[in-house]
PDB file of C-alpha atoms in Angstrom:
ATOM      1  CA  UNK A   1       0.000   0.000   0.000  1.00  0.00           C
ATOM      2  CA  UNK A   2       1.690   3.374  -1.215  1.00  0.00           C
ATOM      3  CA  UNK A   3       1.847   5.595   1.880  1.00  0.00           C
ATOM      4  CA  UNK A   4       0.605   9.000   1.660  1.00  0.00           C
ATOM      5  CA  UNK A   5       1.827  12.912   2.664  1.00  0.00           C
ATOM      6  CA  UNK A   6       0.034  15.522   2.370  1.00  0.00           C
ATOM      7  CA  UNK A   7       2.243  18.865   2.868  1.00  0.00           C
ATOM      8  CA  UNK A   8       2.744  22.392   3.895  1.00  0.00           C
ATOM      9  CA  UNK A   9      -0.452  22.331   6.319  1.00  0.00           C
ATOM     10  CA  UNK A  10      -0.959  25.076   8.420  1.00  0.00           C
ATOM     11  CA  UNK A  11      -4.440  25.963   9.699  1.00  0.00           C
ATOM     12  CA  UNK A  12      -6.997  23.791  12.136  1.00  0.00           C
ATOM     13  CA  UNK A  13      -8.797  23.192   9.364  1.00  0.00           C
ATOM     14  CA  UNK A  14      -5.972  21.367   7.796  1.00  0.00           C
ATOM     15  CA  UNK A  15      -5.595  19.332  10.665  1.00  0.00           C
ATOM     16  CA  UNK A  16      -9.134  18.362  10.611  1.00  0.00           C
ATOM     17  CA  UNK A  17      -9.552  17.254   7.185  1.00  0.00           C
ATOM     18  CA  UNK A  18      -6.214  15.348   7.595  1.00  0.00           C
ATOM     19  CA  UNK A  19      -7.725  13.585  10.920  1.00  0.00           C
ATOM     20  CA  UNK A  20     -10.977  12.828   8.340  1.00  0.00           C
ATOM     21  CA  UNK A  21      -9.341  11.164   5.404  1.00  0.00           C
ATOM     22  CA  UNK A  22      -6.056   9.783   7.216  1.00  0.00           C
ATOM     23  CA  UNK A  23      -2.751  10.337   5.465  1.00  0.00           C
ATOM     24  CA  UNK A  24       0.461   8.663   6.557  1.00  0.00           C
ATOM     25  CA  UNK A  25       2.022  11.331   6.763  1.00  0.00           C
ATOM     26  CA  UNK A  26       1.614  15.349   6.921  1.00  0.00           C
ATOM     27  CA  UNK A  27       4.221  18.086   6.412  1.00  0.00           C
ATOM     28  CA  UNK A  28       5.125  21.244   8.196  1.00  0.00           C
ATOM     29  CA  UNK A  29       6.753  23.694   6.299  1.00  0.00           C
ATOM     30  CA  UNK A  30       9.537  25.666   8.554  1.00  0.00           C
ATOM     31  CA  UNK A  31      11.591  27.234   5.762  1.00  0.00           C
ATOM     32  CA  UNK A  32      11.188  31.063   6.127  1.00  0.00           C
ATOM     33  CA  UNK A  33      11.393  31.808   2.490  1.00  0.00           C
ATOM     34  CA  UNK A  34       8.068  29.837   1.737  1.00  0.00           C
ATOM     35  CA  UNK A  35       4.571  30.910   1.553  1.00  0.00           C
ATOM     36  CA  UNK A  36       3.643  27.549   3.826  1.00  0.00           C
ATOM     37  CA  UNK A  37       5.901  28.855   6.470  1.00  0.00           C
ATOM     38  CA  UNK A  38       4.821  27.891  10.022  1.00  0.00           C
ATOM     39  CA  UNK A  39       6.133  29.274  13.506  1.00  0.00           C
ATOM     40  CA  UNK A  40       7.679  26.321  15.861  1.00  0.00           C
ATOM     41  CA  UNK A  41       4.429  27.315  18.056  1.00  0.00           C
ATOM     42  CA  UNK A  42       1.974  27.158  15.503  1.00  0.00           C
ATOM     43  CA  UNK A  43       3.182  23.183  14.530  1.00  0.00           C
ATOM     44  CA  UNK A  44       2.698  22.553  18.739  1.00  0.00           C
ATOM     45  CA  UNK A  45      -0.506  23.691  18.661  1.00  0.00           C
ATOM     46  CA  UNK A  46      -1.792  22.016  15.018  1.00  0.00           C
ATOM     47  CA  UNK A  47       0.145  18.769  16.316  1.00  0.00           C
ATOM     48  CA  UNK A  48      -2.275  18.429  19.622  1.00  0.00           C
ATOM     49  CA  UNK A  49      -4.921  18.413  17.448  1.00  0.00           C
ATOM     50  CA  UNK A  50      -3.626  15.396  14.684  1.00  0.00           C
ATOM     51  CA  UNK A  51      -4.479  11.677  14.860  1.00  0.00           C
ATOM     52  CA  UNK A  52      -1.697  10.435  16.572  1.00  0.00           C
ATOM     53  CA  UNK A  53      -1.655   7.746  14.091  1.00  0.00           C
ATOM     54  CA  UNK A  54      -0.577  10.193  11.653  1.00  0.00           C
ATOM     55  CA  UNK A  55       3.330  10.952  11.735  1.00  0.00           C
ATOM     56  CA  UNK A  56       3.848  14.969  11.247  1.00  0.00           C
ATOM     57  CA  UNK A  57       6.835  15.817   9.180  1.00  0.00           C
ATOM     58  CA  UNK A  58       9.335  18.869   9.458  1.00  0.00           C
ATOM     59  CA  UNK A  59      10.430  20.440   6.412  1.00  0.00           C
ATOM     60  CA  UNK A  60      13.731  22.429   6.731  1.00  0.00           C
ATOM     61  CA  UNK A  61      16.321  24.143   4.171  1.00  0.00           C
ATOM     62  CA  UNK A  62      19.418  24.531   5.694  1.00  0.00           C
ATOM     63  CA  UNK A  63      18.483  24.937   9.111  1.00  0.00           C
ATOM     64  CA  UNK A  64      20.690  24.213  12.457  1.00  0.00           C
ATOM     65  CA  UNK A  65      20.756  20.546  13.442  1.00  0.00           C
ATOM     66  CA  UNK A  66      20.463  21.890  17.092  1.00  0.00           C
ATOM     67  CA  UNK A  67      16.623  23.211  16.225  1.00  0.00           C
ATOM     68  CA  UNK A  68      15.847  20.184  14.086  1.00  0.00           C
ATOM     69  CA  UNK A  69      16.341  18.145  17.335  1.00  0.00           C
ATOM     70  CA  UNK A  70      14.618  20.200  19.170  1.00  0.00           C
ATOM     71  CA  UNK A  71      11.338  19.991  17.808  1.00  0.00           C
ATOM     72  CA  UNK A  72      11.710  16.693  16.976  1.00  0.00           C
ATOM     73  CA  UNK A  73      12.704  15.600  20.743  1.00  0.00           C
ATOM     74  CA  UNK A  74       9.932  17.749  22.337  1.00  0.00           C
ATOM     75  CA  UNK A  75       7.294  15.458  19.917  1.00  0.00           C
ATOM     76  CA  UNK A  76       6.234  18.890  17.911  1.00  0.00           C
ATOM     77  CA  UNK A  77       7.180  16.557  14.723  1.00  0.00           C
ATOM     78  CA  UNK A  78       8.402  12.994  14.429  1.00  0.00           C
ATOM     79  CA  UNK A  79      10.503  13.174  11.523  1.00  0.00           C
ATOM     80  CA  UNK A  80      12.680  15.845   9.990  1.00  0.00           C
ATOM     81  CA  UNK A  81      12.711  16.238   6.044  1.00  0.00           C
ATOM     82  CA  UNK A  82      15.869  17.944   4.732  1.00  0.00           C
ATOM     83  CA  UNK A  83      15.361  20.112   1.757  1.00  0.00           C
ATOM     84  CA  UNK A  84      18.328  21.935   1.455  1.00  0.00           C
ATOM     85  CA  UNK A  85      22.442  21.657   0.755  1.00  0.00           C
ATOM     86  CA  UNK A  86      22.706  19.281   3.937  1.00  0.00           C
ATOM     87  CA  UNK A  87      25.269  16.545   3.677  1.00  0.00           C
ATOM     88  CA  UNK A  88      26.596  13.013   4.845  1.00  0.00           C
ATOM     89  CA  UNK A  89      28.025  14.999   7.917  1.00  0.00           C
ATOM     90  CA  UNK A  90      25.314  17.190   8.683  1.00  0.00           C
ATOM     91  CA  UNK A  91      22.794  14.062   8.567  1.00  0.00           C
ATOM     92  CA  UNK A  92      25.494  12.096  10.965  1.00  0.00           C
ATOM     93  CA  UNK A  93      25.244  15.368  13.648  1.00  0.00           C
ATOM     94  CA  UNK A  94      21.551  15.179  13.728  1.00  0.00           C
ATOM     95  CA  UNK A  95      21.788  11.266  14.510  1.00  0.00           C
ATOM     96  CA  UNK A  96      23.673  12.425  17.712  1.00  0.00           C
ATOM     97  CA  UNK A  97      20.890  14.655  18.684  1.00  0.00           C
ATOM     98  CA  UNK A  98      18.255  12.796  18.238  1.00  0.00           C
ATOM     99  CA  UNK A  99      17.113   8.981  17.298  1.00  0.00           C
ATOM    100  CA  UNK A 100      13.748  10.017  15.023  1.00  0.00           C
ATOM    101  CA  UNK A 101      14.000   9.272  10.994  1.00  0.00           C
ATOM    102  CA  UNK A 102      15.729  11.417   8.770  1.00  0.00           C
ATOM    103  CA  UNK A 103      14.305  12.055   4.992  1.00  0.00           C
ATOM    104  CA  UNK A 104      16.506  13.864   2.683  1.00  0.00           C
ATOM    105  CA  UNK A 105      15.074  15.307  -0.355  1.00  0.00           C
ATOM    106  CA  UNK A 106      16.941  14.977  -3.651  1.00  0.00           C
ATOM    107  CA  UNK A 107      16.369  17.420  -7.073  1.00  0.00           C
ATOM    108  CA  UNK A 108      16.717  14.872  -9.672  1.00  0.00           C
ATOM    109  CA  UNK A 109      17.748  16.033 -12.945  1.00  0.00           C
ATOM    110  CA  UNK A 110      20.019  13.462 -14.180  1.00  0.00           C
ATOM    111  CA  UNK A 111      20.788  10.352 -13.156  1.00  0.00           C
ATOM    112  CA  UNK A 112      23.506  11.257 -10.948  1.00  0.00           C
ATOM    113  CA  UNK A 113      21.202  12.944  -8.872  1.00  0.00           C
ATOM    114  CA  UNK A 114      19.600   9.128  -8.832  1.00  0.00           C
ATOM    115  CA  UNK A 115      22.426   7.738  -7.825  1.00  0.00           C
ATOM    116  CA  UNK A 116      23.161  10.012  -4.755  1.00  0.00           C
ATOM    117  CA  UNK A 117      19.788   9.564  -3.364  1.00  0.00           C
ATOM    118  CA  UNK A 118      20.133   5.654  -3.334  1.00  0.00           C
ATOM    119  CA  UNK A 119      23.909   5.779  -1.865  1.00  0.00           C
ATOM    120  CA  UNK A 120      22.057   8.230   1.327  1.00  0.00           C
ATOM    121  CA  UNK A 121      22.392   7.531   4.784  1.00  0.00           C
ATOM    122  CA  UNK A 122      19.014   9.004   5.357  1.00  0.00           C
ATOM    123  CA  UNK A 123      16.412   6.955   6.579  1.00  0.00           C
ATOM    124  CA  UNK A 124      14.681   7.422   3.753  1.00  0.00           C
ATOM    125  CA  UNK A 125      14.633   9.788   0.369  1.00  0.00           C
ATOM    126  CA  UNK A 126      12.665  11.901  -1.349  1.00  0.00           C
ATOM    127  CA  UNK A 127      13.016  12.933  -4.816  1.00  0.00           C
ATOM    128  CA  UNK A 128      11.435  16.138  -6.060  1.00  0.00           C
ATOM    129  CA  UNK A 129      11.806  18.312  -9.067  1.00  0.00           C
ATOM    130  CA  UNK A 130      12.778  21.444  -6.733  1.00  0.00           C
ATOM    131  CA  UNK A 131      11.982  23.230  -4.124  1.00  0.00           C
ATOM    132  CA  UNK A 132       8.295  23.270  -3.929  1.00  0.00           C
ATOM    133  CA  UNK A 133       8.400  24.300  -8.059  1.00  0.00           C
ATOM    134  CA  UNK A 134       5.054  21.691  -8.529  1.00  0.00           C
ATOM    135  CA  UNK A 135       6.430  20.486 -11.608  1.00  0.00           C
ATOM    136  CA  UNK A 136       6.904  16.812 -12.678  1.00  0.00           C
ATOM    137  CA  UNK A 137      10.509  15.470 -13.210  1.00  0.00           C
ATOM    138  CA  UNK A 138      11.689  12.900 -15.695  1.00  0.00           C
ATOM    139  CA  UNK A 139       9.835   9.561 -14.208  1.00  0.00           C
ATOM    140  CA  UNK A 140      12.506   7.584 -16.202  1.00  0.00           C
ATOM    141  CA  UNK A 141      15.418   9.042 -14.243  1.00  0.00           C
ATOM    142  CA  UNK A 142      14.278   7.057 -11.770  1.00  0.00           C
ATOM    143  CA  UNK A 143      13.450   3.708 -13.016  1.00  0.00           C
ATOM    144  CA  UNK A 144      15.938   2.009 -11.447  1.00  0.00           C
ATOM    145  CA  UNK A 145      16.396   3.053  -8.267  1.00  0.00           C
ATOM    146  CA  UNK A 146      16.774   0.583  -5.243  1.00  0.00           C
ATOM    147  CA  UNK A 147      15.562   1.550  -2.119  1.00  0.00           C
ATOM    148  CA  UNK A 148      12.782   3.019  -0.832  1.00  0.00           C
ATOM    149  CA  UNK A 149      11.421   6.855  -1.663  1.00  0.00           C
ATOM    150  CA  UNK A 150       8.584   9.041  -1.258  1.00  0.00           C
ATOM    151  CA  UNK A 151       7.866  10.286  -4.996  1.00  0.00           C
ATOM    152  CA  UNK A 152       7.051  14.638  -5.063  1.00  0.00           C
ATOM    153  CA  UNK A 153       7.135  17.289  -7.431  1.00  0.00           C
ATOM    154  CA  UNK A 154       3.840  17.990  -9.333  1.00  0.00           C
ATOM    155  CA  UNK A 155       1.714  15.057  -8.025  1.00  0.00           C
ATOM    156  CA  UNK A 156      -1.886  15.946  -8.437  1.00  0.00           C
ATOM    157  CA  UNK A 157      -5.134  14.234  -8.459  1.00  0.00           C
ATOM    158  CA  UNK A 158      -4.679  14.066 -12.097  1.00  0.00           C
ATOM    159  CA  UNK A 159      -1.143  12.082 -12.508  1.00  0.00           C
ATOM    160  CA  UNK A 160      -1.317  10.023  -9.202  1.00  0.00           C
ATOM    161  CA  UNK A 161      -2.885   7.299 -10.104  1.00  0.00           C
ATOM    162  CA  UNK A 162      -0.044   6.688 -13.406  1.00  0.00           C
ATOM    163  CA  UNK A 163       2.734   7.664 -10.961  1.00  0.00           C
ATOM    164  CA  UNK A 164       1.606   4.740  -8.621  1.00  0.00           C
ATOM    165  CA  UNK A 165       1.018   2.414 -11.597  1.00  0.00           C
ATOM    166  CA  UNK A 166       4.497   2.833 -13.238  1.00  0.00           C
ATOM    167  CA  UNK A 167       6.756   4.264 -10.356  1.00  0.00           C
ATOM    168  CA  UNK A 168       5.467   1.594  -7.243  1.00  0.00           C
ATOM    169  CA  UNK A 169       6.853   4.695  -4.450  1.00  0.00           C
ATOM    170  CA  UNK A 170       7.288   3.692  -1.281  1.00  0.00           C
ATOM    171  CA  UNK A 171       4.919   6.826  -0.451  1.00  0.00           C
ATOM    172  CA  UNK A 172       3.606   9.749  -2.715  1.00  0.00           C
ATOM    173  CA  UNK A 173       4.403  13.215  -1.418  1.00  0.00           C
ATOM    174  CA  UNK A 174       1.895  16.921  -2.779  1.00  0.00           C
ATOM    175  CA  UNK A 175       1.399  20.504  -1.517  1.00  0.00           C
ATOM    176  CA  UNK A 176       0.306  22.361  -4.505  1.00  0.00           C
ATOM    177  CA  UNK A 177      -1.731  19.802  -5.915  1.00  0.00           C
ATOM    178  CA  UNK A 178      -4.563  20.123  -3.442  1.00  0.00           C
ATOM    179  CA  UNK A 179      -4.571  23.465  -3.205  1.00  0.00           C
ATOM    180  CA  UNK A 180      -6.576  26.306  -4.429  1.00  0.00           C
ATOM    181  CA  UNK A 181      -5.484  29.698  -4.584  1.00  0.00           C
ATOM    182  CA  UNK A 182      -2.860  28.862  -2.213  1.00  0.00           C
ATOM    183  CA  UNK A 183      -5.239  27.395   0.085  1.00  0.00           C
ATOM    184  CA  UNK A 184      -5.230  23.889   1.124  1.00  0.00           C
ATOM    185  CA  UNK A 185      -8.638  22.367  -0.166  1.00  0.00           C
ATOM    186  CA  UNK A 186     -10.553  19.969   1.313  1.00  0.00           C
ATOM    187  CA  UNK A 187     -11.986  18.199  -2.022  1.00  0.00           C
ATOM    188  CA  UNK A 188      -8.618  18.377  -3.208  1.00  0.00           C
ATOM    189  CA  UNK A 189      -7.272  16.758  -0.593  1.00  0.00           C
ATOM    190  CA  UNK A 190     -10.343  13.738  -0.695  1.00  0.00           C
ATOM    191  CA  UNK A 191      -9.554  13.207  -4.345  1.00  0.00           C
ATOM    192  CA  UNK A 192      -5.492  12.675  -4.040  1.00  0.00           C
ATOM    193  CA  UNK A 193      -6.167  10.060  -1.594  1.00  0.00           C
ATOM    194  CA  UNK A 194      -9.050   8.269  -3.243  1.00  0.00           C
ATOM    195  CA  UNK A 195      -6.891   8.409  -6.803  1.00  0.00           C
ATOM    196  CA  UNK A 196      -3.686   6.631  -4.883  1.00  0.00           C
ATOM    197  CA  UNK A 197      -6.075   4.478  -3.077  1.00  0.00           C
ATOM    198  CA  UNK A 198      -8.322   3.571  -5.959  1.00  0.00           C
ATOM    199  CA  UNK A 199      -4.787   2.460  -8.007  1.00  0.00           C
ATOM    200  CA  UNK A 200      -3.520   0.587  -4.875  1.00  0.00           C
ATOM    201  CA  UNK A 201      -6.513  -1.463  -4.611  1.00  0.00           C
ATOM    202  CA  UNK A 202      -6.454  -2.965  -8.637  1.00  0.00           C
TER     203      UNK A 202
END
C-alpha cells in the first residue's frame, strides 16, 4: 500500500480534514522563504490536534541541526525532512541529537542525482523536481532506483494514479496539488487520496 503525505499544512482546518481522510504522513513547512511557512508554536498547537496515528513531518532548508532536534525531541514533529544543501556529515550530527528518521530530499535532474539519493544515509529519500516548483521530473530518471522513496514534485489528483502504476513509491508526497489559490482544499485533498487508493486497490 503506497503511503501518503500531504504537505505544507498550516491551519486547524488542515488538521481536521487530515484527521478525516487519514494520510500517513503530513508536512510542516519551517523554511522562512516559503509561503507555507509555520512558527515552531503554531506546529505545537496544530500537532495536539492530529491523529496520533498520523506521523507529522518537518520540512527544513538549511536549518541548524540543534533546532531540528529540538522539535523533533519535544514530539512537535516525528521526523525531519531535509530540503536543502545538507550533507553526509550534517545528517550524521543530527543522529547524535536525536534517534527520530531522517528524509533527505533529492532534485533529480540526471541520473547522478539518482544515484546520490540511493547511496544516502538518510532513513529514507525523497526525490522532487525542486523546491516546492510543482512540476513533474523525468519519471525515467528514476526507473531504477533501489531503495525506498517518497515520490514529489507535481503530483496531483490528475497524474497520481499513473505515478503509482508505473513508479510503485514507497509513499507519494503533494502541496500544490490540493490546493486552491494557495489554500489547502478539502476536495482536493479527498480526491489525491481516493486516486492513490483507488490504483492501490487494482
Amino acid at each position: 500500500m503506497t503511503k501518503i503525505k500531504l504537505c505544507g499544512l498550516s491551519r486547524f482546518c488542515d488538521i481536521e480534514a487530515a484527521n478525516e481522510l487519514m494520510p500517513d504522513y503530513i508536512g510542516f513547512v519551517f523554511a522562512a522563504k516559503s509561503k507555507r511557512y509555520i512558527s515552531p508554536q503554531k506546529a505545537a498547537e496544530l500537532k495536539c490536534r492530529l491523529e496520533s496515528q498520523i506521523k507529522a513531518v518537518g520540512v527544513f532548508v538549511n536549518e541548524t541541526p540543534e533546532q531540528i532536534a529540538e522539535l523533533l525531541n519535544k514530539g512537535i514533529i516525528d521526523i525531519a525532512q531535509l530540503h536543502g544543501d545538507e550533507d553526509e556529515d550534517y545528517i550524521w550530527h543530527l543522529r547524535e541529537l536525536t534517534d527520530k528518521p531522517i528524509i533527505k530530499a533529492f532534485r533529480i535532474e540526471t541520473a547522478v542525482d539518482t544515484l546520490k539519493a540511493e547511496q544516502s544515509t538518510a532513513d529514507y529519500v525523497l526525490l522532487d523536481s525542486g523546491a516546492g516548483t510543482g512540476t513533474v521530473f523525468d519519471w525515467n530518471l528514476i526507473k531504477t532506483i533501489k531503495r525506498p522513496y517518497f515520490l514529489a514534485g507535481g503530483l496531483s489528483l490528475h497524474n497520481v494514479e499513473n505515478a503509482v502504476k508505473i513508479l510503485h513509491p514507497y509513499a507519494v508526497d503533494v502541496s500544490s496539488g490540493i490546493e486552491t489559490n494557495g489554500i489547502k482544499d478539502k476536495t482536493k485533498m479527498a480526491a489525491f487520496i481516493n486516486a492513490v487508493r483507488k490504483e492501490d486497490r487494482l
